[in-house]
mmCIF file of C-alpha atoms in Angstrom:
data_model
loop_
_atom_site.group_PDB
_atom_site.id
_atom_site.type_symbol
_atom_site.label_atom_id
_atom_site.label_comp_id
_atom_site.label_asym_id
_atom_site.label_seq_id
_atom_site.Cartn_x
_atom_site.Cartn_y
_atom_site.Cartn_z
ATOM 1 C CA MET Y 21 9.594 -9.771 7.027
ATOM 2 C CA TRP Y 22 8.638 -6.581 7.455
ATOM 3 C CA ASN Y 23 10.420 -4.502 6.756
ATOM 4 C CA GLU Y 24 10.551 -0.878 9.411
ATOM 5 C CA GLU Y 25 12.860 1.326 6.969
ATOM 6 C CA TRP Y 26 10.820 0.406 3.444
ATOM 7 C CA ALA Y 27 10.779 4.043 2.595
ATOM 8 C CA SER Y 28 14.121 4.073 1.818
ATOM 9 C CA GLN Y 29 13.914 0.786 -0.276
ATOM 10 C CA ALA Y 30 11.062 2.526 -2.045
ATOM 11 C CA ALA Y 31 10.884 1.668 -5.888
ATOM 12 C CA CYS Y 32 9.322 5.544 -6.441
ATOM 13 C CA ARG Y 33 11.260 6.776 -3.948
ATOM 14 C CA ALA Y 34 13.810 8.308 -7.178
ATOM 15 C CA SER Y 35 10.742 9.290 -8.919
ATOM 16 C CA GLN Y 36 9.193 12.762 -8.482
ATOM 17 C CA PRO Y 37 6.177 12.834 -5.452
ATOM 18 C CA ASP Y 38 4.365 14.572 -7.908
ATOM 19 C CA GLN Y 39 3.975 11.508 -9.763
ATOM 20 C CA LEU Y 40 1.926 9.593 -7.119
ATOM 21 C CA PHE Y 41 -0.375 12.679 -6.218
ATOM 22 C CA VAL Y 42 -2.199 12.589 -9.262
ATOM 23 C CA ARG Y 43 -6.516 12.386 -10.883
ATOM 24 C CA GLY Y 44 -7.557 10.303 -12.946
ATOM 25 C CA ALA Y 45 -5.998 7.736 -15.775
ATOM 26 C CA GLU Y 46 -2.764 8.939 -14.489
ATOM 27 C CA GLN Y 47 -3.140 7.217 -11.327
ATOM 28 C CA ASN Y 48 -2.795 4.362 -13.389
ATOM 29 C CA LYS Y 49 0.340 5.073 -14.443
ATOM 30 C CA ALA Y 50 1.466 5.697 -11.097
ATOM 31 C CA LYS Y 51 -0.119 2.168 -9.703
ATOM 32 C CA LYS Y 52 2.267 0.407 -12.525
ATOM 33 C CA LEU Y 53 4.949 2.161 -10.153
ATOM 34 C CA CYS Y 54 4.218 0.050 -7.428
ATOM 35 C CA ALA Y 55 3.351 -3.174 -8.543
ATOM 36 C CA GLY Y 56 7.123 -4.212 -8.203
ATOM 37 C CA CYS Y 57 7.870 -2.686 -5.482
ATOM 38 C CA PRO Y 58 9.637 -4.535 -2.876
ATOM 39 C CA VAL Y 59 8.062 -2.560 0.643
ATOM 40 C CA LYS Y 60 4.839 -2.068 -1.537
ATOM 41 C CA ALA Y 61 2.679 -4.007 1.736
ATOM 42 C CA GLU Y 62 4.770 -1.130 4.193
ATOM 43 C CA CYS Y 63 3.608 1.140 2.153
ATOM 44 C CA LEU Y 64 0.013 0.379 2.204
ATOM 45 C CA ALA Y 65 -0.314 -0.659 6.272
ATOM 46 C CA GLU Y 66 1.168 3.305 5.942
ATOM 47 C CA ALA Y 67 -1.608 5.042 3.772
ATOM 48 C CA LEU Y 68 -4.720 2.638 5.453
ATOM 49 C CA GLU Y 69 -3.040 3.050 9.420
ATOM 50 C CA ASN Y 70 -2.933 6.756 9.066
ATOM 51 C CA GLN Y 71 -6.120 7.051 6.395
ATOM 52 C CA ILE Y 72 -3.927 8.665 4.456
ATOM 53 C CA GLU Y 73 -6.606 11.051 2.193
ATOM 54 C CA TRP Y 74 -4.644 11.631 -1.183
ATOM 55 C CA GLY Y 75 -1.960 9.865 -3.835
ATOM 56 C CA VAL Y 76 -1.148 6.553 -4.517
ATOM 57 C CA TRP Y 77 0.240 4.377 -1.814
ATOM 58 C CA GLY Y 78 1.451 0.411 -1.775
ATOM 59 C CA GLY Y 79 -0.588 -0.016 -5.459
ATOM 60 C CA MET Y 80 -3.747 1.663 -4.394
ATOM 61 C CA THR Y 81 -6.019 4.868 -5.269
ATOM 62 C CA GLU Y 82 -7.173 7.064 -2.919
ATOM 63 C CA ARG Y 83 -10.679 5.759 -3.601
ATOM 64 C CA GLU Y 84 -9.847 1.806 -3.049
ATOM 65 C CA ARG Y 85 -7.812 3.009 0.061
ATOM 66 C CA ARG Y 86 -11.279 4.304 1.452
ATOM 67 C CA ALA Y 87 -13.845 1.715 0.591
ATOM 68 C CA LEU Y 88 -11.681 -0.820 1.981
ATOM 69 C CA LEU Y 89 -11.512 0.860 5.216
ATOM 70 C CA LYS Y 90 -15.388 1.410 5.051
ATOM 71 C CA ARG Y 91 -15.054 -2.198 5.152
ATOM 72 C CA ASN Y 92 -13.203 -3.688 7.128
ATOM 73 C CA PRO Y 93 -13.079 -0.019 10.056
ATOM 74 C CA ASN Y 94 -11.429 -2.106 12.980
ATOM 75 C CA ALA Y 95 -8.481 -3.837 11.026
ATOM 76 C CA LYS Y 96 -5.082 -3.645 11.884
ATOM 77 C CA TRP Y 97 -3.467 -3.117 8.525
ATOM 78 C CA ARG Y 98 0.146 -3.934 9.071
ATOM 79 C CA ALA Y 99 -0.576 -7.080 10.764
ATOM 80 C CA VAL Y 100 -3.158 -8.445 7.620
ATOM 81 C CA LEU Y 101 -0.832 -7.423 4.959
ATOM 82 C CA GLU Y 102 1.969 -9.243 7.048
ATOM 83 C CA THR Y 103 -0.349 -12.063 7.551
ATOM 84 C CA ALA Y 104 -0.725 -12.201 3.855
ATOM 85 C CA ARG Y 105 2.530 -11.479 2.578
ATOM 86 C CA THR Y 106 3.757 -14.945 4.658
ATOM 87 C CA ASN Y 107 0.413 -17.071 3.784
ATOM 88 C CA ALA Y 108 1.884 -15.685 -0.607
ATOM 89 C CA THR Y 109 4.970 -16.860 0.096
ATOM 90 C CA SER Y 110 4.871 -19.916 1.879
ATOM 91 C CA PRO Y 111 4.493 -23.446 0.316
ATOM 92 C CA VAL Y 112 1.625 -24.789 -0.192
ATOM 93 C CA LYS Y 113 1.623 -28.479 1.728
ATOM 94 C CA ALA Y 114 -0.119 -31.614 -0.002
ATOM 95 C CA GLY Y 115 -3.181 -32.916 0.933
ATOM 96 C CA VAL Y 116 -4.116 -30.426 2.923
#
């Protein structure tokens, strides 16, 4: 289920915003903060849909998001990520 109130449940909500808007190797630290976030998909969809250029959002750097947007310029990111989450959490059917 998609969480419209995702920002209030983000793993980074208590951290300093400057921790997510870093360069170079510091981005890996920011991405670790996102790793276990329960609303990672919502955050990433927000950044992709709005083409946010700076910072780490949903576990992806601006460079990673630009590459994704370039490969899929017309994607509806909320739908893509919601479907991916549903498929990842659905039990696998035997014999399919």
